[in-house]
C-alpha cells in the first residue's frame, strides 16, 4: 500500500543538502530496513551530484549476503525455483544491487577512517559503543544521512534497561548489575538534536521528535556567483595571492579559509630558511590537516629543500598527504615521470602505499617516508614532517626534534581521544621554551630549547559545513569538545576548607540541564589533566557497577542556587572479593576475566590466593582544575577519601545505609509504565524524582575496604605524589606504554583494619613481605628492562635507606646471619683489590668494576649499613645496577667526571672499611704467605749453655770409654790387664787427658804415621811424589 511521506522528513533532507549539514533518522521496528530505500531515494533527488555512496555497519549477522556475486547467485537460484518474479523485484534487493553498498563490521570500523560516504546505516544497537558511534557518523559528508535501525520495542524507554554488549566487560564477580545510564542519556539527547527524527518503520514521526513540528525549508544567502560568505572570503584570498610564487598556486588548492591560512604559515617558515622553527597544526577530524601539510611540502620542494622526511605511524596514514604533495607539484608546473617519480612500497601489507618521491627538475630532491623508530637516521634532514604525531609515543616525538625545520600535525578533541599527550606535554613545553629559551630538563637534545614555535588550529570543517547540528549533538553527547567548558574559578579556597562529595550517577546522567553542565565540567577536567581520553570512558563512568565518582568542592552556599566550582574529580573502582574457586580456575585456565585489573595483576606476580578475596578500591583517575594544580587540592582529596574508607568520617545514621544508586530502581519503573502506552503516544522526558546530585560523605555509609590502590604511568612527579600519601609499589611493567613511553606502575596503601592478621602494624601492613619481594625483583631488572630509566625515578621507587645511625653501622650490633652473609660476599683477593683501588689514586677503576654490582645490590637492599650521600647512592645506582658508564652518569647528572670519580671512590672506601672490619680475622688465615723466623732470646746464657754442653760431652765420652774397655776384656785374654794395672797407679790430671799405650800392630802404626807426615808435605805442593816414594820403600 502506497502512503504519503511526511513532508517534514523530506524538508529535513533537503535542508541538509542545501546547508551541507548532516541529518539523522532513528527508525524503530522490524521492517525498518525497508524504509532505507525511501530515504536514499529522497536524498538522491535532493542532491545535485551522483547517487550517494552507502556505508552499512553491523555486528556479525547481516541477514543478507554482503558479497555481490553471492547475492546474484542467490537471486538466480530463486528465479530458477520460480520464487522470484522479475517484474516484482523487492525494492530493497534492487537498492542493494544498484547502490554499491560498503559493508563493515563494527570491530573493523577503523578501516573506514578517512573515507567519506553519503549515507551511513547502523544496525544492532546493542553492539554500539561511543567510539563506534562517533567513528562511523564522522564518515558522513555534508548533506548526508545517518540512519540508526532499532528492532521493535514496546517503548523507547525500554532502551534504559537494554543489555549492551559492552556491559559484559563492566561486570565483575562482586559487581554484576550494570545500569544503562548511557542509553537513557542518549535517547533523551535525541529530543534536543535539531537534525534528528525518531520514527517507526512506517515513517510515522514519534512524539520524542516534537521539535520537528515547526521545521521549514531554508534559503541560503548567496551572491550572484552562488557563493556563501566563507567561500567568497577564500576566493578573495586566492585572487590576492594569485601572482605570488609558490604561494598562489598552492593556495588555489585549499578548500577552506583556515586551511589557506595554515598553508601560508607553513610557507612563511619554509621561506625563512632558518631551519630552527617548529610549526604545530592542531585540529579535529575532517579539517584538512594532511592536505595542508602536503601542499606545504610541495612549497618546500619549490623553495629548494633537498632532504625532506615524512613520518607517521604507518605509510597508509600518509595517503592523503602524498596525494596533495603531487597535486601541489602539478600546480607548480611539475610533471610526473619528467620532473618527479613516485615510489610505492613492495610490501603487500602496505597495499602499495607511497613511500618516496624523487624530484630532479632543479637538482636532486627527495621526499622520503621514515618509520618513527628510525629517528636516529635523521642526520641530513632539512625538513621533518610528523603527521598524526599523537599516535606516536611521546618520547620518540621528542627525540625527533633537532636542528632542522619541523612540522607537526595532530588530532585533538576527536572521537579517538588522541592528541592530549602531545598538546598537554610537548606543545606546552615547546611554547614555553620559545618564550624563555630555557633548556628543558627532560629533553636530551639541546637544539630544541629556545627555538621559534608556532601553533595553528583549524576549526572549519571540509567534509561538512560549519555549525553542523549532528557535530554539535555528538560533541555534547560524548563530551568531545569540552575544553571550552572549563569555567574560570571564582575563588581558590584553602584546601582545609574544602570537602569531598559523592556524585550520584543516576542524577548526573539524567540529561537535566544542570546535570549536563556539571558533567561537561567534570569531563573537561578529565581531558585537561590526562594524556588520553576516549568516548568509551564516558560509558564506563555511567554504566559500570563498580565505579563511583567524587568531587572536591570549596565552601558551598546552598542558598545561592548556583553550581559550585569543581576543584578536583576522583573516579574510584571497587575491586576484589573474588572467591578462591574463581582464582584457582583462572590460574589453571590461564584466563583472567575483565575488570579487577589490580587484583589479577597482583595474583599473577605473587601467586597469592588470599589477596583476591580482599576488597579494595582503585583510584582510576584524579583530575585537578588547571588553574588549581599544585596547590594541595589533590592531596586533600586523597586524604579525605582515605579517611572516608577507613571509617574516620562521622556517619549520620539518618542517611541511607546502602548506596543510593543500588536502591534507586526508577528506570525499571519507568519501563513498566511506558509499556502500557504505544510508541505514537509515548512522551520521553528526563526523570523528576531523582536524588540530590551531590551527597556529603557524612551522609553515605562507606564500603568496608582493606586497601586503596592506583595504577598510572610511572613518572617522577606522579610517583612522588602517591609516595607522599604512603602508597607502596608492588608492580612496574617491563614494557613501556605505546602512547606515552611510560611504564605502568601499580601501588597499594593498606587500610589496616581488623579483618587482616598482620605482624606489621606500621604503614606497610600486610604488604611488607610483598614490597620487599618487589624491591628485590625491581633491583635485579635494573640491568635489563629498566636500564634507561631516570636515576631519580629509580631512587624514588626503591626508596633506599642511605643514612644509618652509628650503632647501626657497628659490626657488633649486626645479627650473626647478616655478618656471615657479608663475610662470604667477597673473597680475600676481592677485598684486597678493593683496598688497593681505594688507597691508590692511580689505580684504574676497571680493576674493581666486577665488584661494583655486588656491593651496590647489597647496599640498596639495606644489607650494607654504610651512610652515603644521595649523589653517591645515585652514582652507584647508575654504575652498579643499571650497568651504565661514567659518560652516561656525567651526562645524566650534569657533574664533572672527576667529581663523579671522587664520589665513587669515596663510597667504595666506606664499603671497603666496613667489609675489612668484618673479614679481618679470616683474611690472615686464608691468604698464602712465607714462614716467619722467630728471633726470641734463649732462656739460658751462653756460658751456661757451653758448660752444660761440656758436661754432656764428658759424660758421653766416659760412657764410651767404659764400653770400649769392657769390650777389650771380652775380646782378648792377655795384654790388657797389665795396662789397666799400670793405669791404676797413675794420678789423672784435672784436664782429664791421659796417655794410653796403643794395642795396634806395629806395621799398621807406622803406616798411620806416614800418612800424617805425607799430609803435611802435600800442603807445600809436593806431597804426592814423596808419599809414593815412602810407600815404595815399605812395600
PDB file of N, CA and C in Angstrom, residues 120-207:
ATOM      1  N   UNK A 120      25.075   6.576   5.998  1.00  0.00           N
ATOM      2  CA  UNK A 120      25.626   5.595   6.930  1.00  0.00           C
ATOM      3  C   UNK A 120      24.469   4.917   7.645  1.00  0.00           C
ATOM      4  N   UNK A 121      24.432   3.583   7.622  1.00  0.00           N
ATOM      5  CA  UNK A 121      23.377   2.794   8.249  1.00  0.00           C
ATOM      6  C   UNK A 121      23.995   2.003   9.391  1.00  0.00           C
ATOM      7  N   UNK A 122      23.408   2.121  10.584  1.00  0.00           N
ATOM      8  CA  UNK A 122      23.896   1.445  11.770  1.00  0.00           C
ATOM      9  C   UNK A 122      22.796   0.534  12.298  1.00  0.00           C
ATOM     10  N   UNK A 123      23.062  -0.749  12.335  1.00  0.00           N
ATOM     11  CA  UNK A 123      22.108  -1.696  12.907  1.00  0.00           C
ATOM     12  C   UNK A 123      22.741  -2.359  14.132  1.00  0.00           C
ATOM     13  N   UNK A 124      21.984  -3.216  14.815  1.00  0.00           N
ATOM     14  CA  UNK A 124      22.449  -3.893  16.026  1.00  0.00           C
ATOM     15  C   UNK A 124      22.858  -2.870  17.089  1.00  0.00           C
ATOM     16  N   UNK A 125      21.852  -2.176  17.602  1.00  0.00           N
ATOM     17  CA  UNK A 125      22.108  -1.096  18.556  1.00  0.00           C
ATOM     18  C   UNK A 125      22.849  -1.596  19.800  1.00  0.00           C
ATOM     19  N   UNK A 126      22.602  -2.829  20.215  1.00  0.00           N
ATOM     20  CA  UNK A 126      23.213  -3.338  21.433  1.00  0.00           C
ATOM     21  C   UNK A 126      24.732  -3.460  21.321  1.00  0.00           C
ATOM     22  N   UNK A 127      25.261  -3.471  20.094  1.00  0.00           N
ATOM     23  CA  UNK A 127      26.709  -3.595  19.897  1.00  0.00           C
ATOM     24  C   UNK A 127      27.396  -2.245  19.768  1.00  0.00           C
ATOM     25  N   UNK A 128      26.634  -1.166  19.757  1.00  0.00           N
ATOM     26  CA  UNK A 128      27.227   0.158  19.585  1.00  0.00           C
ATOM     27  C   UNK A 128      27.960   0.587  20.852  1.00  0.00           C
ATOM     28  N   UNK A 129      29.083   1.228  20.657  1.00  0.00           N
ATOM     29  CA  UNK A 129      29.822   1.883  21.740  1.00  0.00           C
ATOM     30  C   UNK A 129      30.023   3.339  21.352  1.00  0.00           C
ATOM     31  N   UNK A 130      30.313   4.215  22.283  1.00  0.00           N
ATOM     32  CA  UNK A 130      30.564   5.612  21.920  1.00  0.00           C
ATOM     33  C   UNK A 130      31.654   5.789  20.872  1.00  0.00           C
ATOM     34  N   UNK A 131      32.707   4.983  20.941  1.00  0.00           N
ATOM     35  CA  UNK A 131      33.765   5.090  19.936  1.00  0.00           C
ATOM     36  C   UNK A 131      33.246   4.756  18.542  1.00  0.00           C
ATOM     37  N   UNK A 132      32.516   3.657  18.423  1.00  0.00           N
ATOM     38  CA  UNK A 132      31.994   3.233  17.122  1.00  0.00           C
ATOM     39  C   UNK A 132      30.976   4.245  16.615  1.00  0.00           C
ATOM     40  N   UNK A 133      30.137   4.737  17.500  1.00  0.00           N
ATOM     41  CA  UNK A 133      29.118   5.707  17.107  1.00  0.00           C
ATOM     42  C   UNK A 133      29.755   6.949  16.491  1.00  0.00           C
ATOM     43  N   UNK A 134      30.752   7.478  17.142  1.00  0.00           N
ATOM     44  CA  UNK A 134      31.390   8.688  16.629  1.00  0.00           C
ATOM     45  C   UNK A 134      32.218   8.406  15.382  1.00  0.00           C
ATOM     46  N   UNK A 135      32.896   7.268  15.353  1.00  0.00           N
ATOM     47  CA  UNK A 135      33.769   6.945  14.214  1.00  0.00           C
ATOM     48  C   UNK A 135      32.973   6.777  12.928  1.00  0.00           C
ATOM     49  N   UNK A 136      31.814   6.158  13.022  1.00  0.00           N
ATOM     50  CA  UNK A 136      31.004   5.916  11.814  1.00  0.00           C
ATOM     51  C   UNK A 136      30.259   7.174  11.382  1.00  0.00           C
ATOM     52  N   UNK A 137      29.710   7.914  12.327  1.00  0.00           N
ATOM     53  CA  UNK A 137      28.977   9.129  11.970  1.00  0.00           C
ATOM     54  C   UNK A 137      29.911  10.153  11.335  1.00  0.00           C
ATOM     55  N   UNK A 138      31.168  10.157  11.754  1.00  0.00           N
ATOM     56  CA  UNK A 138      32.111  11.153  11.247  1.00  0.00           C
ATOM     57  C   UNK A 138      32.472  10.919   9.783  1.00  0.00           C
ATOM     58  N   UNK A 139      32.157   9.758   9.233  1.00  0.00           N
ATOM     59  CA  UNK A 139      32.472   9.497   7.824  1.00  0.00           C
ATOM     60  C   UNK A 139      31.432  10.078   6.868  1.00  0.00           C
ATOM     61  N   UNK A 140      30.318  10.558   7.382  1.00  0.00           N
ATOM     62  CA  UNK A 140      29.240  11.057   6.520  1.00  0.00           C
ATOM     63  C   UNK A 140      29.554  12.489   6.123  1.00  0.00           C
ATOM     64  N   UNK A 141      29.398  12.776   4.842  1.00  0.00           N
ATOM     65  CA  UNK A 141      29.689  14.111   4.322  1.00  0.00           C
ATOM     66  C   UNK A 141      28.511  15.049   4.574  1.00  0.00           C
ATOM     67  N   UNK A 142      28.730  16.320   4.345  1.00  0.00           N
ATOM     68  CA  UNK A 142      27.673  17.307   4.486  1.00  0.00           C
ATOM     69  C   UNK A 142      26.526  17.037   3.525  1.00  0.00           C
ATOM     70  N   UNK A 143      25.294  17.113   4.035  1.00  0.00           N
ATOM     71  CA  UNK A 143      24.124  16.781   3.237  1.00  0.00           C
ATOM     72  C   UNK A 143      23.762  15.313   3.275  1.00  0.00           C
ATOM     73  N   UNK A 144      24.564  14.469   3.937  1.00  0.00           N
ATOM     74  CA  UNK A 144      24.308  13.034   4.000  1.00  0.00           C
ATOM     75  C   UNK A 144      23.376  12.664   5.138  1.00  0.00           C
ATOM     76  N   UNK A 145      23.092  11.367   5.237  1.00  0.00           N
ATOM     77  CA  UNK A 145      22.147  10.855   6.220  1.00  0.00           C
ATOM     78  C   UNK A 145      22.830   9.833   7.120  1.00  0.00           C
ATOM     79  N   UNK A 146      22.448   9.858   8.404  1.00  0.00           N
ATOM     80  CA  UNK A 146      22.827   8.837   9.371  1.00  0.00           C
ATOM     81  C   UNK A 146      21.548   8.136   9.783  1.00  0.00           C
ATOM     82  N   UNK A 147      21.464   6.814   9.545  1.00  0.00           N
ATOM     83  CA  UNK A 147      20.249   6.054   9.818  1.00  0.00           C
ATOM     84  C   UNK A 147      20.574   5.006  10.869  1.00  0.00           C
ATOM     85  N   UNK A 148      19.845   5.048  12.001  1.00  0.00           N
ATOM     86  CA  UNK A 148      20.029   4.103  13.089  1.00  0.00           C
ATOM     87  C   UNK A 148      18.800   3.192  13.151  1.00  0.00           C
ATOM     88  N   UNK A 149      19.024   1.883  12.999  1.00  0.00           N
ATOM     89  CA  UNK A 149      17.935   0.915  12.952  1.00  0.00           C
ATOM     90  C   UNK A 149      17.777   0.247  14.312  1.00  0.00           C
ATOM     91  N   UNK A 150      16.546   0.283  14.848  1.00  0.00           N
ATOM     92  CA  UNK A 150      16.219  -0.378  16.108  1.00  0.00           C
ATOM     93  C   UNK A 150      15.143  -1.420  15.869  1.00  0.00           C
ATOM     94  N   UNK A 151      15.243  -2.530  16.544  1.00  0.00           N
ATOM     95  CA  UNK A 151      14.207  -3.549  16.428  1.00  0.00           C
ATOM     96  C   UNK A 151      12.956  -3.094  17.177  1.00  0.00           C
ATOM     97  N   UNK A 152      11.893  -3.853  17.020  1.00  0.00           N
ATOM     98  CA  UNK A 152      10.621  -3.487  17.653  1.00  0.00           C
ATOM     99  C   UNK A 152      10.787  -3.413  19.164  1.00  0.00           C
ATOM    100  N   UNK A 153      10.346  -2.304  19.721  1.00  0.00           N
ATOM    101  CA  UNK A 153      10.432  -2.072  21.148  1.00  0.00           C
ATOM    102  C   UNK A 153       9.037  -1.793  21.690  1.00  0.00           C
ATOM    103  N   UNK A 154       8.719  -2.312  22.866  1.00  0.00           N
ATOM    104  CA  UNK A 154       7.421  -1.964  23.454  1.00  0.00           C
ATOM    105  C   UNK A 154       7.319  -0.481  23.759  1.00  0.00           C
ATOM    106  N   UNK A 155       8.464   0.120  24.070  1.00  0.00           N
ATOM    107  CA  UNK A 155       8.530   1.563  24.303  1.00  0.00           C
ATOM    108  C   UNK A 155       9.976   1.998  24.137  1.00  0.00           C
ATOM    109  N   UNK A 156      10.172   3.269  23.897  1.00  0.00           N
ATOM    110  CA  UNK A 156      11.529   3.773  23.749  1.00  0.00           C
ATOM    111  C   UNK A 156      12.307   3.680  25.052  1.00  0.00           C
ATOM    112  N   UNK A 157      11.598   3.783  26.163  1.00  0.00           N
ATOM    113  CA  UNK A 157      12.291   3.727  27.453  1.00  0.00           C
ATOM    114  C   UNK A 157      12.815   2.330  27.771  1.00  0.00           C
ATOM    115  N   UNK A 158      12.416   1.345  26.995  1.00  0.00           N
ATOM    116  CA  UNK A 158      12.998   0.011  27.209  1.00  0.00           C
ATOM    117  C   UNK A 158      14.485  -0.011  26.863  1.00  0.00           C
ATOM    118  N   UNK A 159      14.950   1.029  26.166  1.00  0.00           N
ATOM    119  CA  UNK A 159      16.392   1.151  25.925  1.00  0.00           C
ATOM    120  C   UNK A 159      17.149   1.346  27.230  1.00  0.00           C
ATOM    121  N   UNK A 160      16.458   1.903  28.248  1.00  0.00           N
ATOM    122  CA  UNK A 160      17.127   2.150  29.517  1.00  0.00           C
ATOM    123  C   UNK A 160      17.625   0.856  30.149  1.00  0.00           C
ATOM    124  N   UNK A 161      16.868  -0.208  29.964  1.00  0.00           N
ATOM    125  CA  UNK A 161      17.222  -1.493  30.572  1.00  0.00           C
ATOM    126  C   UNK A 161      17.804  -2.488  29.582  1.00  0.00           C
ATOM    127  N   UNK A 162      18.078  -2.042  28.366  1.00  0.00           N
ATOM    128  CA  UNK A 162      18.657  -2.939  27.361  1.00  0.00           C
ATOM    129  C   UNK A 162      20.073  -3.339  27.779  1.00  0.00           C
ATOM    130  N   UNK A 163      20.364  -4.607  27.661  1.00  0.00           N
ATOM    131  CA  UNK A 163      21.695  -5.115  27.989  1.00  0.00           C
ATOM    132  C   UNK A 163      22.595  -4.906  26.777  1.00  0.00           C
ATOM    133  N   UNK A 164      23.606  -4.100  26.943  1.00  0.00           N
ATOM    134  CA  UNK A 164      24.557  -3.818  25.876  1.00  0.00           C
ATOM    135  C   UNK A 164      25.701  -4.834  25.915  1.00  0.00           C
ATOM    136  N   UNK A 165      26.322  -5.040  24.778  1.00  0.00           N
ATOM    137  CA  UNK A 165      27.434  -5.997  24.714  1.00  0.00           C
ATOM    138  C   UNK A 165      28.603  -5.560  25.590  1.00  0.00           C
ATOM    139  N   UNK A 166      28.806  -4.255  25.672  1.00  0.00           N
ATOM    140  CA  UNK A 166      29.949  -3.755  26.433  1.00  0.00           C
ATOM    141  C   UNK A 166      29.766  -3.969  27.929  1.00  0.00           C
ATOM    142  N   UNK A 167      28.518  -4.207  28.371  1.00  0.00           N
ATOM    143  CA  UNK A 167      28.285  -4.434  29.803  1.00  0.00           C
ATOM    144  C   UNK A 167      28.973  -5.690  30.301  1.00  0.00           C
ATOM    145  N   UNK A 168      29.240  -6.617  29.410  1.00  0.00           N
ATOM    146  CA  UNK A 168      29.920  -7.849  29.813  1.00  0.00           C
ATOM    147  C   UNK A 168      31.314  -7.541  30.351  1.00  0.00           C
ATOM    148  N   UNK A 169      31.956  -6.523  29.824  1.00  0.00           N
ATOM    149  CA  UNK A 169      33.282  -6.138  30.296  1.00  0.00           C
ATOM    150  C   UNK A 169      33.213  -5.358  31.601  1.00  0.00           C
ATOM    151  N   UNK A 170      32.074  -4.751  31.871  1.00  0.00           N
ATOM    152  CA  UNK A 170      31.944  -3.947  33.081  1.00  0.00           C
ATOM    153  C   UNK A 170      31.653  -4.801  34.310  1.00  0.00           C
ATOM    154  N   UNK A 171      31.108  -5.994  34.105  1.00  0.00           N
ATOM    155  CA  UNK A 171      30.719  -6.823  35.236  1.00  0.00           C
ATOM    156  C   UNK A 171      31.930  -7.523  35.843  1.00  0.00           C
ATOM    157  N   UNK A 172      31.894  -7.640  37.158  1.00  0.00           N
ATOM    158  CA  UNK A 172      32.896  -8.414  37.877  1.00  0.00           C
ATOM    159  C   UNK A 172      32.154  -9.398  38.777  1.00  0.00           C
ATOM    160  N   UNK A 173      32.900 -10.246  39.444  1.00  0.00           N
ATOM    161  CA  UNK A 173      32.262 -11.262  40.277  1.00  0.00           C
ATOM    162  C   UNK A 173      31.475 -10.646  41.425  1.00  0.00           C
ATOM    163  N   UNK A 174      31.980  -9.554  41.980  1.00  0.00           N
ATOM    164  CA  UNK A 174      31.307  -8.931  43.116  1.00  0.00           C
ATOM    165  C   UNK A 174      30.375  -7.796  42.702  1.00  0.00           C
ATOM    166  N   UNK A 175      30.437  -7.350  41.431  1.00  0.00           N
ATOM    167  CA  UNK A 175      29.580  -6.266  40.952  1.00  0.00           C
ATOM    168  C   UNK A 175      29.078  -6.667  39.555  1.00  0.00           C
ATOM    169  N   UNK A 176      27.867  -7.218  39.523  1.00  0.00           N
ATOM    170  CA  UNK A 176      27.370  -7.802  38.275  1.00  0.00           C
ATOM    171  C   UNK A 176      26.167  -7.079  37.688  1.00  0.00           C
ATOM    172  N   UNK A 177      25.650  -6.034  38.337  1.00  0.00           N
ATOM    173  CA  UNK A 177      24.447  -5.355  37.860  1.00  0.00           C
ATOM    174  C   UNK A 177      24.828  -4.046  37.179  1.00  0.00           C
ATOM    175  N   UNK A 178      24.904  -4.064  35.843  1.00  0.00           N
ATOM    176  CA  UNK A 178      25.201  -2.851  35.079  1.00  0.00           C
ATOM    177  C   UNK A 178      23.901  -2.096  34.812  1.00  0.00           C
ATOM    178  N   UNK A 179      23.986  -0.779  34.808  1.00  0.00           N
ATOM    179  CA  UNK A 179      22.828   0.083  34.603  1.00  0.00           C
ATOM    180  C   UNK A 179      23.017   0.885  33.317  1.00  0.00           C
ATOM    181  N   UNK A 180      21.987   0.932  32.468  1.00  0.00           N
ATOM    182  CA  UNK A 180      22.095   1.592  31.169  1.00  0.00           C
ATOM    183  C   UNK A 180      21.863   3.090  31.238  1.00  0.00           C
ATOM    184  N   UNK A 181      22.665   3.795  32.008  1.00  0.00           N
ATOM    185  CA  UNK A 181      22.503   5.245  32.105  1.00  0.00           C
ATOM    186  C   UNK A 181      22.896   5.933  30.812  1.00  0.00           C
ATOM    187  N   UNK A 182      23.881   5.371  30.099  1.00  0.00           N
ATOM    188  CA  UNK A 182      24.292   5.995  28.843  1.00  0.00           C
ATOM    189  C   UNK A 182      23.165   5.926  27.814  1.00  0.00           C
ATOM    190  N   UNK A 183      22.453   4.807  27.739  1.00  0.00           N
ATOM    191  CA  UNK A 183      21.326   4.695  26.802  1.00  0.00           C
ATOM    192  C   UNK A 183      20.237   5.702  27.138  1.00  0.00           C
ATOM    193  N   UNK A 184      19.991   5.898  28.409  1.00  0.00           N
ATOM    194  CA  UNK A 184      18.972   6.873  28.821  1.00  0.00           C
ATOM    195  C   UNK A 184      19.352   8.274  28.364  1.00  0.00           C
ATOM    196  N   UNK A 185      20.588   8.626  28.597  1.00  0.00           N
ATOM    197  CA  UNK A 185      21.039   9.961  28.182  1.00  0.00           C
ATOM    198  C   UNK A 185      21.069  10.079  26.665  1.00  0.00           C
ATOM    199  N   UNK A 186      21.445   8.996  25.969  1.00  0.00           N
ATOM    200  CA  UNK A 186      21.458   9.010  24.512  1.00  0.00           C
ATOM    201  C   UNK A 186      20.054   9.254  23.953  1.00  0.00           C
ATOM    202  N   UNK A 187      19.075   8.557  24.479  1.00  0.00           N
ATOM    203  CA  UNK A 187      17.711   8.711  23.980  1.00  0.00           C
ATOM    204  C   UNK A 187      17.172  10.107  24.268  1.00  0.00           C
ATOM    205  N   UNK A 188      17.424  10.625  25.459  1.00  0.00           N
ATOM    206  CA  UNK A 188      16.947  11.961  25.797  1.00  0.00           C
ATOM    207  C   UNK A 188      17.643  13.042  24.968  1.00  0.00           C
ATOM    208  N   UNK A 189      18.901  12.777  24.577  1.00  0.00           N
ATOM    209  CA  UNK A 189      19.608  13.774  23.769  1.00  0.00           C
ATOM    210  C   UNK A 189      19.043  13.862  22.356  1.00  0.00           C
ATOM    211  N   UNK A 190      18.400  12.785  21.860  1.00  0.00           N
ATOM    212  CA  UNK A 190      17.823  12.829  20.521  1.00  0.00           C
ATOM    213  C   UNK A 190      16.705  13.867  20.444  1.00  0.00           C
ATOM    214  N   UNK A 191      16.030  14.107  21.567  1.00  0.00           N
ATOM    215  CA  UNK A 191      14.952  15.089  21.573  1.00  0.00           C
ATOM    216  C   UNK A 191      15.473  16.510  21.420  1.00  0.00           C
ATOM    217  N   UNK A 192      16.753  16.723  21.713  1.00  0.00           N
ATOM    218  CA  UNK A 192      17.324  18.069  21.598  1.00  0.00           C
ATOM    219  C   UNK A 192      18.096  18.271  20.310  1.00  0.00           C
ATOM    220  N   UNK A 193      18.286  17.217  19.528  1.00  0.00           N
ATOM    221  CA  UNK A 193      19.028  17.338  18.274  1.00  0.00           C
ATOM    222  C   UNK A 193      18.109  17.906  17.199  1.00  0.00           C
ATOM    223  N   UNK A 194      18.449  19.032  16.655  1.00  0.00           N
ATOM    224  CA  UNK A 194      17.575  19.726  15.702  1.00  0.00           C
ATOM    225  C   UNK A 194      17.555  19.061  14.328  1.00  0.00           C
ATOM    226  N   UNK A 195      18.481  18.148  14.079  1.00  0.00           N
ATOM    227  CA  UNK A 195      18.532  17.498  12.774  1.00  0.00           C
ATOM    228  C   UNK A 195      18.253  16.010  12.883  1.00  0.00           C
ATOM    229  N   UNK A 196      17.494  15.597  13.896  1.00  0.00           N
ATOM    230  CA  UNK A 196      17.215  14.174  14.123  1.00  0.00           C
ATOM    231  C   UNK A 196      15.710  13.951  14.210  1.00  0.00           C
ATOM    232  N   UNK A 197      15.256  12.903  13.556  1.00  0.00           N
ATOM    233  CA  UNK A 197      13.860  12.491  13.604  1.00  0.00           C
ATOM    234  C   UNK A 197      13.810  11.039  14.041  1.00  0.00           C
ATOM    235  N   UNK A 198      13.013  10.749  15.069  1.00  0.00           N
ATOM    236  CA  UNK A 198      12.758   9.387  15.527  1.00  0.00           C
ATOM    237  C   UNK A 198      11.387   8.973  14.997  1.00  0.00           C
ATOM    238  N   UNK A 199      11.317   7.860  14.266  1.00  0.00           N
ATOM    239  CA  UNK A 199      10.061   7.424  13.648  1.00  0.00           C
ATOM    240  C   UNK A 199       9.990   5.908  13.658  1.00  0.00           C
ATOM    241  N   UNK A 200       8.769   5.398  13.398  1.00  0.00           N
ATOM    242  CA  UNK A 200       8.601   3.953  13.347  1.00  0.00           C
ATOM    243  C   UNK A 200       8.883   3.444  11.941  1.00  0.00           C
ATOM    244  N   UNK A 201       8.690   2.147  11.716  1.00  0.00           N
ATOM    245  CA  UNK A 201       9.035   1.560  10.422  1.00  0.00           C
ATOM    246  C   UNK A 201       8.014   1.889   9.336  1.00  0.00           C
ATOM    247  N   UNK A 202       7.012   2.711   9.643  1.00  0.00           N
ATOM    248  CA  UNK A 202       6.087   3.218   8.635  1.00  0.00           C
ATOM    249  C   UNK A 202       6.260   4.717   8.415  1.00  0.00           C
ATOM    250  N   UNK A 203       7.390   5.240   8.859  1.00  0.00           N
ATOM    251  CA  UNK A 203       7.754   6.651   8.710  1.00  0.00           C
ATOM    252  C   UNK A 203       6.798   7.582   9.449  1.00  0.00           C
ATOM    253  N   UNK A 204       6.227   7.107  10.560  1.00  0.00           N
ATOM    254  CA  UNK A 204       5.436   7.968  11.433  1.00  0.00           C
ATOM    255  C   UNK A 204       6.357   8.588  12.475  1.00  0.00           C
ATOM    256  N   UNK A 205       6.390   9.907  12.552  1.00  0.00           N
ATOM    257  CA  UNK A 205       7.274  10.602  13.485  1.00  0.00           C
ATOM    258  C   UNK A 205       6.737  10.437  14.897  1.00  0.00           C
ATOM    259  N   UNK A 206       7.613  10.039  15.822  1.00  0.00           N
ATOM    260  CA  UNK A 206       7.222   9.787  17.205  1.00  0.00           C
ATOM    261  C   UNK A 206       7.242  11.087  18.010  1.00  0.00           C
ATOM    262  N   UNK A 207       6.509  11.128  19.124  1.00  0.00           N
ATOM    263  CA  UNK A 207       6.412  12.369  19.906  1.00  0.00           C
ATOM    264  C   UNK A 207       7.742  12.878  20.428  1.00  0.00           C
TER     265      UNK A 207
END
